[in-house]
Amino acid sequence: MTSNKRLIWISLAVSIISLIVSIIVLVNYCPTQNLKFDYMGVIVGILALLVTSLIGAQVGQYVFVDRKIEKIASKITRIIAHKSANDVARKTAAESV
């Protein structure tokens, strides 16, 4: 498994653990009374889900941008190597004439 995939799995696991811990803390800190619907818990749950998804998206963007930079760098290296090989061939052809 590559380090990028490992990083994605680690961030996913940490996000899930943080979501579970936040729900447990919310249930213990603000218990509902008389089985009424607790709007505060819903709001905090939605915010926790949003923050978790944004952190995951940020990690994903880091990984994808890193891959794109590597692809562009390898493409530029190939182009430079091809052009310098062509220049050497032209110089040797010009010197032989």
mmCIF file of N, CA, C and O in Angstrom:
data_model
loop_
_atom_site.group_PDB
_atom_site.id
_atom_site.type_symbol
_atom_site.label_atom_id
_atom_site.label_comp_id
_atom_site.label_asym_id
_atom_site.label_seq_id
_atom_site.Cartn_x
_atom_site.Cartn_y
_atom_site.Cartn_z
ATOM 1 N N MET A 1 0.850 -1.174 0.000
ATOM 2 C CA MET A 1 0.000 0.000 0.000
ATOM 3 C C MET A 1 0.898 1.240 0.000
ATOM 4 O O MET A 1 1.830 1.330 0.773
ATOM 5 N N THR A 2 0.597 2.169 -0.885
ATOM 6 C CA THR A 2 1.421 3.366 -0.956
ATOM 7 C C THR A 2 1.135 4.279 0.227
ATOM 8 O O THR A 2 0.139 4.131 0.924
ATOM 9 N N SER A 3 2.029 5.220 0.419
ATOM 10 C CA SER A 3 1.876 6.119 1.562
ATOM 11 C C SER A 3 0.652 7.022 1.400
ATOM 12 O O SER A 3 0.035 7.403 2.391
ATOM 13 N N ASN A 4 0.294 7.364 0.151
ATOM 14 C CA ASN A 4 -0.888 8.209 -0.061
ATOM 15 C C ASN A 4 -2.165 7.475 0.342
ATOM 16 O O ASN A 4 -3.039 8.050 0.983
ATOM 17 N N LYS A 5 -2.258 6.204 -0.039
ATOM 18 C CA LYS A 5 -3.446 5.434 0.341
ATOM 19 C C LYS A 5 -3.487 5.229 1.853
ATOM 20 O O LYS A 5 -4.549 5.286 2.458
ATOM 21 N N ARG A 6 -2.325 5.007 2.436
ATOM 22 C CA ARG A 6 -2.260 4.833 3.888
ATOM 23 C C ARG A 6 -2.707 6.114 4.583
ATOM 24 O O ARG A 6 -3.434 6.071 5.579
ATOM 25 N N LEU A 7 -2.286 7.265 4.048
ATOM 26 C CA LEU A 7 -2.673 8.547 4.625
ATOM 27 C C LEU A 7 -4.178 8.757 4.528
ATOM 28 O O LEU A 7 -4.810 9.250 5.474
ATOM 29 N N ILE A 8 -4.766 8.364 3.418
ATOM 30 C CA ILE A 8 -6.217 8.503 3.246
ATOM 31 C C ILE A 8 -6.954 7.620 4.253
ATOM 32 O O ILE A 8 -7.918 8.054 4.892
ATOM 33 N N TRP A 9 -6.496 6.376 4.426
ATOM 34 C CA TRP A 9 -7.159 5.476 5.372
ATOM 35 C C TRP A 9 -7.001 5.953 6.806
ATOM 36 O O TRP A 9 -7.933 5.856 7.607
ATOM 37 N N ILE A 10 -5.829 6.486 7.129
ATOM 38 C CA ILE A 10 -5.616 7.004 8.478
ATOM 39 C C ILE A 10 -6.520 8.203 8.733
ATOM 40 O O ILE A 10 -7.145 8.309 9.790
ATOM 41 N N SER A 11 -6.619 9.106 7.771
ATOM 42 C CA SER A 11 -7.479 10.284 7.958
ATOM 43 C C SER A 11 -8.947 9.889 8.050
ATOM 44 O O SER A 11 -9.705 10.478 8.828
ATOM 45 N N LEU A 12 -9.350 8.879 7.282
ATOM 46 C CA LEU A 12 -10.728 8.410 7.360
ATOM 47 C C LEU A 12 -11.011 7.803 8.733
ATOM 48 O O LEU A 12 -12.055 8.077 9.341
ATOM 49 N N ALA A 13 -10.074 7.006 9.247
ATOM 50 C CA ALA A 13 -10.252 6.387 10.560
ATOM 51 C C ALA A 13 -10.311 7.448 11.663
ATOM 52 O O ALA A 13 -11.161 7.374 12.556
ATOM 53 N N VAL A 14 -9.423 8.437 11.582
ATOM 54 C CA VAL A 14 -9.422 9.501 12.588
ATOM 55 C C VAL A 14 -10.718 10.301 12.516
ATOM 56 O O VAL A 14 -11.292 10.682 13.546
ATOM 57 N N SER A 15 -11.216 10.533 11.323
ATOM 58 C CA SER A 15 -12.478 11.271 11.171
ATOM 59 C C SER A 15 -13.642 10.501 11.779
ATOM 60 O O SER A 15 -14.490 11.080 12.470
ATOM 61 N N ILE A 16 -13.689 9.217 11.526
ATOM 62 C CA ILE A 16 -14.779 8.409 12.078
ATOM 63 C C ILE A 16 -14.685 8.357 13.599
ATOM 64 O O ILE A 16 -15.700 8.498 14.295
ATOM 65 N N ILE A 17 -13.473 8.192 14.119
ATOM 66 C CA ILE A 17 -13.296 8.164 15.576
ATOM 67 C C ILE A 17 -13.699 9.494 16.191
ATOM 68 O O ILE A 17 -14.372 9.536 17.227
ATOM 69 N N SER A 18 -13.316 10.599 15.550
ATOM 70 C CA SER A 18 -13.681 11.911 16.095
ATOM 71 C C SER A 18 -15.188 12.135 16.054
ATOM 72 O O SER A 18 -15.757 12.734 16.969
ATOM 73 N N LEU A 19 -15.844 11.639 15.025
ATOM 74 C CA LEU A 19 -17.297 11.759 14.945
ATOM 75 C C LEU A 19 -17.966 10.961 16.057
ATOM 76 O O LEU A 19 -18.887 11.453 16.718
ATOM 77 N N ILE A 20 -17.480 9.759 16.295
ATOM 78 C CA ILE A 20 -18.060 8.926 17.355
ATOM 79 C C ILE A 20 -17.836 9.559 18.720
ATOM 80 O O ILE A 20 -18.758 9.625 19.547
ATOM 81 N N VAL A 21 -16.623 10.055 18.965
ATOM 82 C CA VAL A 21 -16.322 10.689 20.252
ATOM 83 C C VAL A 21 -17.183 11.934 20.452
ATOM 84 O O VAL A 21 -17.710 12.171 21.549
ATOM 85 N N SER A 22 -17.356 12.731 19.396
ATOM 86 C CA SER A 22 -18.170 13.945 19.539
ATOM 87 C C SER A 22 -19.629 13.606 19.821
ATOM 88 O O SER A 22 -20.289 14.291 20.607
ATOM 89 N N ILE A 23 -20.130 12.549 19.230
ATOM 90 C CA ILE A 23 -21.514 12.150 19.507
ATOM 91 C C ILE A 23 -21.643 11.661 20.948
ATOM 92 O O ILE A 23 -22.604 12.006 21.653
ATOM 93 N N ILE A 24 -20.674 10.868 21.416
ATOM 94 C CA ILE A 24 -20.719 10.371 22.796
ATOM 95 C C ILE A 24 -20.657 11.527 23.795
ATOM 96 O O ILE A 24 -21.414 11.573 24.767
ATOM 97 N N VAL A 25 -19.761 12.491 23.539
ATOM 98 C CA VAL A 25 -19.649 13.640 24.435
ATOM 99 C C VAL A 25 -20.935 14.465 24.407
ATOM 100 O O VAL A 25 -21.408 14.934 25.447
ATOM 101 N N LEU A 26 -21.514 14.636 23.235
ATOM 102 C CA LEU A 26 -22.750 15.402 23.123
ATOM 103 C C LEU A 26 -23.880 14.731 23.887
ATOM 104 O O LEU A 26 -24.643 15.397 24.595
ATOM 105 N N VAL A 27 -23.980 13.422 23.779
ATOM 106 C CA VAL A 27 -25.047 12.702 24.478
ATOM 107 C C VAL A 27 -24.869 12.805 25.991
ATOM 108 O O VAL A 27 -25.836 12.984 26.732
ATOM 109 N N ASN A 28 -23.630 12.724 26.464
ATOM 110 C CA ASN A 28 -23.390 12.822 27.911
ATOM 111 C C ASN A 28 -23.529 14.250 28.428
ATOM 112 O O ASN A 28 -23.968 14.463 29.553
ATOM 113 N N TYR A 29 -23.151 15.233 27.629
ATOM 114 C CA TYR A 29 -23.165 16.615 28.090
ATOM 115 C C TYR A 29 -24.559 17.232 28.039
ATOM 116 O O TYR A 29 -24.954 17.956 28.940
ATOM 117 N N CYS A 30 -25.293 16.974 26.988
ATOM 118 C CA CYS A 30 -26.634 17.561 26.812
ATOM 119 C C CYS A 30 -27.669 16.462 26.618
ATOM 120 O O CYS A 30 -28.167 16.245 25.508
ATOM 121 N N PRO A 31 -28.026 15.767 27.667
ATOM 122 C CA PRO A 31 -29.040 14.709 27.495
ATOM 123 C C PRO A 31 -30.423 15.323 27.254
ATOM 124 O O PRO A 31 -30.736 16.409 27.742
ATOM 125 N N THR A 32 -31.207 14.648 26.470
ATOM 126 C CA THR A 32 -32.575 15.125 26.242
ATOM 127 C C THR A 32 -33.430 14.702 27.430
ATOM 128 O O THR A 32 -33.210 13.662 28.050
ATOM 129 N N GLN A 33 -34.414 15.521 27.712
ATOM 130 C CA GLN A 33 -35.290 15.245 28.844
ATOM 131 C C GLN A 33 -36.693 15.000 28.316
ATOM 132 O O GLN A 33 -37.160 15.688 27.419
ATOM 133 N N ASN A 34 -37.330 14.013 28.856
ATOM 134 C CA ASN A 34 -38.699 13.647 28.481
ATOM 135 C C ASN A 34 -38.797 13.255 27.012
ATOM 136 O O ASN A 34 -39.813 13.464 26.364
ATOM 137 N N LEU A 35 -37.719 12.736 26.454
ATOM 138 C CA LEU A 35 -37.664 12.255 25.073
ATOM 139 C C LEU A 35 -38.111 13.303 24.058
ATOM 140 O O LEU A 35 -38.743 12.988 23.055
ATOM 141 N N LYS A 36 -37.795 14.552 24.318
ATOM 142 C CA LYS A 36 -38.102 15.613 23.362
ATOM 143 C C LYS A 36 -37.004 15.658 22.306
ATOM 144 O O LYS A 36 -35.890 15.219 22.528
ATOM 145 N N PHE A 37 -37.320 16.224 21.177
ATOM 146 C CA PHE A 37 -36.348 16.348 20.090
ATOM 147 C C PHE A 37 -35.361 17.454 20.433
ATOM 148 O O PHE A 37 -35.753 18.567 20.768
ATOM 149 N N ASP A 38 -34.078 17.154 20.346
ATOM 150 C CA ASP A 38 -33.035 18.087 20.739
ATOM 151 C C ASP A 38 -32.424 18.727 19.487
ATOM 152 O O ASP A 38 -31.644 18.097 18.773
ATOM 153 N N TYR A 39 -32.820 19.968 19.225
ATOM 154 C CA TYR A 39 -32.319 20.660 18.043
ATOM 155 C C TYR A 39 -30.827 20.977 18.146
ATOM 156 O O TYR A 39 -30.118 20.979 17.152
ATOM 157 N N MET A 40 -30.361 21.227 19.345
ATOM 158 C CA MET A 40 -28.941 21.539 19.541
ATOM 159 C C MET A 40 -28.079 20.345 19.131
ATOM 160 O O MET A 40 -27.045 20.508 18.492
ATOM 161 N N GLY A 41 -28.494 19.159 19.471
ATOM 162 C CA GLY A 41 -27.757 17.960 19.093
ATOM 163 C C GLY A 41 -27.719 17.758 17.593
ATOM 164 O O GLY A 41 -26.702 17.353 17.033
ATOM 165 N N VAL A 42 -28.818 18.049 16.924
ATOM 166 C CA VAL A 42 -28.864 17.923 15.470
ATOM 167 C C VAL A 42 -27.912 18.923 14.824
ATOM 168 O O VAL A 42 -27.157 18.580 13.904
ATOM 169 N N ILE A 43 -27.916 20.139 15.313
ATOM 170 C CA ILE A 43 -27.043 21.172 14.757
ATOM 171 C C ILE A 43 -25.581 20.812 14.954
ATOM 172 O O ILE A 43 -24.767 20.896 14.035
ATOM 173 N N VAL A 44 -25.231 20.377 16.151
ATOM 174 C CA VAL A 44 -23.839 20.001 16.431
ATOM 175 C C VAL A 44 -23.444 18.769 15.607
ATOM 176 O O VAL A 44 -22.331 18.685 15.092
ATOM 177 N N GLY A 45 -24.341 17.834 15.451
ATOM 178 C CA GLY A 45 -24.060 16.651 14.638
ATOM 179 C C GLY A 45 -23.810 17.001 13.188
ATOM 180 O O GLY A 45 -22.892 16.482 12.546
ATOM 181 N N ILE A 46 -24.624 17.904 12.649
ATOM 182 C CA ILE A 46 -24.443 18.343 11.259
ATOM 183 C C ILE A 46 -23.114 19.079 11.105
ATOM 184 O O ILE A 46 -22.371 18.855 10.141
ATOM 185 N N LEU A 47 -22.808 19.946 12.062
ATOM 186 C CA LEU A 47 -21.533 20.666 11.992
ATOM 187 C C LEU A 47 -20.339 19.724 12.101
ATOM 188 O O LEU A 47 -19.335 19.891 11.406
ATOM 189 N N ALA A 48 -20.432 18.717 12.956
ATOM 190 C CA ALA A 48 -19.347 17.741 13.080
ATOM 191 C C ALA A 48 -19.170 16.964 11.781
ATOM 192 O O ALA A 48 -18.039 16.720 11.335
ATOM 193 N N LEU A 49 -20.267 16.602 11.148
ATOM 194 C CA LEU A 49 -20.203 15.906 9.869
ATOM 195 C C LEU A 49 -19.588 16.784 8.783
ATOM 196 O O LEU A 49 -18.749 16.327 7.990
ATOM 197 N N LEU A 50 -19.959 18.056 8.763
ATOM 198 C CA LEU A 50 -19.397 18.979 7.777
ATOM 199 C C LEU A 50 -17.897 19.188 7.974
ATOM 200 O O LEU A 50 -17.125 19.177 7.012
ATOM 201 N N VAL A 51 -17.490 19.365 9.212
ATOM 202 C CA VAL A 51 -16.062 19.560 9.487
ATOM 203 C C VAL A 51 -15.275 18.310 9.113
ATOM 204 O O VAL A 51 -14.200 18.393 8.503
ATOM 205 N N THR A 52 -15.811 17.149 9.429
ATOM 206 C CA THR A 52 -15.141 15.896 9.078
ATOM 207 C C THR A 52 -15.007 15.753 7.571
ATOM 208 O O THR A 52 -13.944 15.383 7.057
ATOM 209 N N SER A 53 -16.056 16.064 6.840
ATOM 210 C CA SER A 53 -15.986 15.947 5.378
ATOM 211 C C SER A 53 -15.033 16.979 4.787
ATOM 212 O O SER A 53 -14.323 16.684 3.813
ATOM 213 N N LEU A 54 -14.985 18.176 5.355
ATOM 214 C CA LEU A 54 -14.056 19.186 4.838
ATOM 215 C C LEU A 54 -12.606 18.807 5.100
ATOM 216 O O LEU A 54 -11.736 19.019 4.242
ATOM 217 N N ILE A 55 -12.331 18.228 6.256
ATOM 218 C CA ILE A 55 -10.964 17.769 6.539
ATOM 219 C C ILE A 55 -10.584 16.642 5.584
ATOM 220 O O ILE A 55 -9.474 16.614 5.046
ATOM 221 N N GLY A 56 -11.496 15.722 5.350
ATOM 222 C CA GLY A 56 -11.236 14.645 4.397
ATOM 223 C C GLY A 56 -11.014 15.163 2.987
ATOM 224 O O GLY A 56 -10.132 14.679 2.269
ATOM 225 N N ALA A 57 -11.792 16.168 2.582
ATOM 226 C CA ALA A 57 -11.614 16.750 1.255
ATOM 227 C C ALA A 57 -10.270 17.459 1.144
ATOM 228 O O ALA A 57 -9.612 17.401 0.098
ATOM 229 N N GLN A 58 -9.856 18.097 2.210
ATOM 230 C CA GLN A 58 -8.560 18.787 2.202
ATOM 231 C C GLN A 58 -7.413 17.788 2.046
ATOM 232 O O GLN A 58 -6.485 18.024 1.277
ATOM 233 N N VAL A 59 -7.495 16.677 2.756
ATOM 234 C CA VAL A 59 -6.462 15.642 2.637
ATOM 235 C C VAL A 59 -6.479 15.062 1.223
ATOM 236 O O VAL A 59 -5.428 14.834 0.613
ATOM 237 N N GLY A 60 -7.659 14.829 0.683
ATOM 238 C CA GLY A 60 -7.773 14.315 -0.688
ATOM 239 C C GLY A 60 -7.190 15.271 -1.707
ATOM 240 O O GLY A 60 -6.494 14.854 -2.637
ATOM 241 N N GLN A 61 -7.460 16.549 -1.545
ATOM 242 C CA GLN A 61 -6.895 17.540 -2.465
ATOM 243 C C GLN A 61 -5.382 17.562 -2.391
ATOM 244 O O GLN A 61 -4.707 17.692 -3.409
ATOM 245 N N TYR A 62 -4.838 17.407 -1.198
ATOM 246 C CA TYR A 62 -3.383 17.381 -1.045
ATOM 247 C C TYR A 62 -2.795 16.208 -1.816
ATOM 248 O O TYR A 62 -1.803 16.349 -2.523
ATOM 249 N N VAL A 63 -3.431 15.053 -1.696
ATOM 250 C CA VAL A 63 -2.925 13.859 -2.371
ATOM 251 C C VAL A 63 -3.045 14.015 -3.886
ATOM 252 O O VAL A 63 -2.106 13.707 -4.631
ATOM 253 N N PHE A 64 -4.177 14.510 -4.375
ATOM 254 C CA PHE A 64 -4.369 14.626 -5.814
ATOM 255 C C PHE A 64 -3.480 15.698 -6.419
ATOM 256 O O PHE A 64 -2.973 15.540 -7.524
ATOM 257 N N VAL A 65 -3.280 16.805 -5.721
ATOM 258 C CA VAL A 65 -2.398 17.855 -6.231
ATOM 259 C C VAL A 65 -0.968 17.338 -6.283
ATOM 260 O O VAL A 65 -0.231 17.616 -7.240
ATOM 261 N N ASP A 66 -0.569 16.564 -5.294
ATOM 262 C CA ASP A 66 0.781 15.988 -5.281
ATOM 263 C C ASP A 66 0.976 15.075 -6.491
ATOM 264 O O ASP A 66 2.017 15.131 -7.146
ATOM 265 N N ARG A 67 -0.021 14.271 -6.816
ATOM 266 C CA ARG A 67 0.065 13.387 -7.989
ATOM 267 C C ARG A 67 0.152 14.198 -9.285
ATOM 268 O O ARG A 67 0.913 13.855 -10.184
ATOM 269 N N LYS A 68 -0.642 15.255 -9.385
ATOM 270 C CA LYS A 68 -0.616 16.077 -10.597
ATOM 271 C C LYS A 68 0.741 16.756 -10.772
ATOM 272 O O LYS A 68 1.256 16.842 -11.878
ATOM 273 N N ILE A 69 1.306 17.228 -9.672
ATOM 274 C CA ILE A 69 2.625 17.868 -9.748
ATOM 275 C C ILE A 69 3.674 16.864 -10.210
ATOM 276 O O ILE A 69 4.520 17.190 -11.050
ATOM 277 N N GLU A 70 3.610 15.632 -9.711
ATOM 278 C CA GLU A 70 4.558 14.606 -10.136
ATOM 279 C C GLU A 70 4.403 14.297 -11.620
ATOM 280 O O GLU A 70 5.400 14.133 -12.337
ATOM 281 N N LYS A 71 3.164 14.207 -12.118
ATOM 282 C CA LYS A 71 2.937 13.935 -13.540
ATOM 283 C C LYS A 71 3.472 15.062 -14.406
ATOM 284 O O LYS A 71 4.117 14.829 -15.438
ATOM 285 N N ILE A 72 3.204 16.310 -14.005
ATOM 286 C CA ILE A 72 3.676 17.456 -14.783
ATOM 287 C C ILE A 72 5.191 17.521 -14.771
ATOM 288 O O ILE A 72 5.822 17.782 -15.798
ATOM 289 N N ALA A 73 5.804 17.251 -13.623
ATOM 290 C CA ALA A 73 7.268 17.278 -13.538
ATOM 291 C C ALA A 73 7.889 16.204 -14.423
ATOM 292 O O ALA A 73 8.890 16.460 -15.105
ATOM 293 N N SER A 74 7.312 15.017 -14.441
ATOM 294 C CA SER A 74 7.865 13.963 -15.296
ATOM 295 C C SER A 74 7.676 14.298 -16.775
ATOM 296 O O SER A 74 8.563 14.025 -17.598
ATOM 297 N N LYS A 75 6.565 14.917 -17.115
ATOM 298 C CA LYS A 75 6.330 15.315 -18.505
ATOM 299 C C LYS A 75 7.330 16.392 -18.929
ATOM 300 O O LYS A 75 7.903 16.331 -20.029
ATOM 301 N N ILE A 76 7.579 17.347 -18.071
ATOM 302 C CA ILE A 76 8.551 18.407 -18.383
ATOM 303 C C ILE A 76 9.952 17.819 -18.518
ATOM 304 O O ILE A 76 10.708 18.197 -19.426
ATOM 305 N N THR A 77 10.292 16.877 -17.659
ATOM 306 C CA THR A 77 11.603 16.230 -17.740
ATOM 307 C C THR A 77 11.764 15.492 -19.060
ATOM 308 O O THR A 77 12.819 15.569 -19.700
ATOM 309 N N ARG A 78 10.722 14.788 -19.490
ATOM 310 C CA ARG A 78 10.795 14.087 -20.778
ATOM 311 C C ARG A 78 10.936 15.048 -21.941
ATOM 312 O O ARG A 78 11.704 14.804 -22.869
ATOM 313 N N ILE A 79 10.214 16.161 -21.890
ATOM 314 C CA ILE A 79 10.297 17.147 -22.979
ATOM 315 C C ILE A 79 11.691 17.747 -23.040
ATOM 316 O O ILE A 79 12.282 17.890 -24.125
ATOM 317 N N ILE A 80 12.252 18.092 -21.890
ATOM 318 C CA ILE A 80 13.598 18.674 -21.852
ATOM 319 C C ILE A 80 14.628 17.665 -22.361
ATOM 320 O O ILE A 80 15.530 18.011 -23.143
ATOM 321 N N ALA A 81 14.494 16.414 -21.962
ATOM 322 C CA ALA A 81 15.433 15.386 -22.419
ATOM 323 C C ALA A 81 15.322 15.186 -23.925
ATOM 324 O O ALA A 81 16.342 15.046 -24.628
ATOM 325 N N HIS A 82 14.114 15.201 -24.454
ATOM 326 C CA HIS A 82 13.902 15.031 -25.897
ATOM 327 C C HIS A 82 14.494 16.203 -26.678
ATOM 328 O O HIS A 82 15.169 16.014 -27.697
ATOM 329 N N LYS A 83 14.270 17.426 -26.191
ATOM 330 C CA LYS A 83 14.798 18.600 -26.879
ATOM 331 C C LYS A 83 16.322 18.645 -26.823
ATOM 332 O O LYS A 83 16.979 18.991 -27.805
ATOM 333 N N SER A 84 16.888 18.299 -25.685
ATOM 334 C CA SER A 84 18.347 18.320 -25.602
ATOM 335 C C SER A 84 18.950 17.221 -26.477
ATOM 336 O O SER A 84 20.015 17.405 -27.081
ATOM 337 N N ALA A 85 18.292 16.071 -26.606
ATOM 338 C CA ALA A 85 18.767 15.027 -27.514
ATOM 339 C C ALA A 85 18.700 15.499 -28.953
ATOM 340 O O ALA A 85 19.616 15.242 -29.751
ATOM 341 N N ASN A 86 17.648 16.218 -29.302
ATOM 342 C CA ASN A 86 17.534 16.769 -30.666
ATOM 343 C C ASN A 86 18.612 17.814 -30.915
ATOM 344 O O ASN A 86 19.174 17.884 -32.013
ATOM 345 N N ASP A 87 18.905 18.645 -29.926
ATOM 346 C CA ASP A 87 19.947 19.660 -30.081
ATOM 347 C C ASP A 87 21.317 19.027 -30.286
ATOM 348 O O ASP A 87 22.109 19.475 -31.130
ATOM 349 N N VAL A 88 21.607 17.979 -29.551
ATOM 350 C CA VAL A 88 22.893 17.280 -29.699
ATOM 351 C C VAL A 88 22.971 16.669 -31.087
ATOM 352 O O VAL A 88 24.018 16.731 -31.760
ATOM 353 N N ALA A 89 21.885 16.082 -31.562
ATOM 354 C CA ALA A 89 21.881 15.483 -32.894
ATOM 355 C C ALA A 89 22.083 16.548 -33.965
ATOM 356 O O ALA A 89 22.808 16.339 -34.947
ATOM 357 N N ARG A 90 21.494 17.709 -33.808
ATOM 358 C CA ARG A 90 21.673 18.800 -34.790
ATOM 359 C C ARG A 90 23.104 19.298 -34.785
ATOM 360 O O ARG A 90 23.664 19.601 -35.840
ATOM 361 N N LYS A 91 23.679 19.426 -33.591
ATOM 362 C CA LYS A 91 25.072 19.908 -33.512
ATOM 363 C C LYS A 91 26.034 18.929 -34.174
ATOM 364 O O LYS A 91 26.942 19.338 -34.901
ATOM 365 N N THR A 92 25.839 17.643 -33.929
ATOM 366 C CA THR A 92 26.721 16.651 -34.562
ATOM 367 C C THR A 92 26.516 16.600 -36.058
ATOM 368 O O THR A 92 27.467 16.410 -36.816
ATOM 369 N N ALA A 93 25.292 16.790 -36.514
ATOM 370 C CA ALA A 93 25.035 16.815 -37.956
ATOM 371 C C ALA A 93 25.642 18.056 -38.595
ATOM 372 O O ALA A 93 26.195 18.009 -39.701
ATOM 373 N N ALA A 94 25.581 19.187 -37.897
ATOM 374 C CA ALA A 94 26.157 20.425 -38.439
ATOM 375 C C ALA A 94 27.674 20.350 -38.456
ATOM 376 O O ALA A 94 28.332 20.886 -39.377
ATOM 377 N N GLU A 95 28.283 19.721 -37.476
ATOM 378 C CA GLU A 95 29.735 19.608 -37.416
ATOM 379 C C GLU A 95 30.268 18.630 -38.471
ATOM 380 O O GLU A 95 31.376 18.793 -38.966
ATOM 381 N N SER A 96 29.456 17.636 -38.810
ATOM 382 C CA SER A 96 29.924 16.662 -39.810
ATOM 383 C C SER A 96 29.845 17.199 -41.217
ATOM 384 O O SER A 96 30.487 16.671 -42.122
ATOM 385 N N VAL A 97 29.102 18.276 -41.449
ATOM 386 C CA VAL A 97 28.965 18.843 -42.803
ATOM 387 C C VAL A 97 30.099 19.709 -43.151
ATOM 388 O O VAL A 97 31.057 20.089 -42.869
#
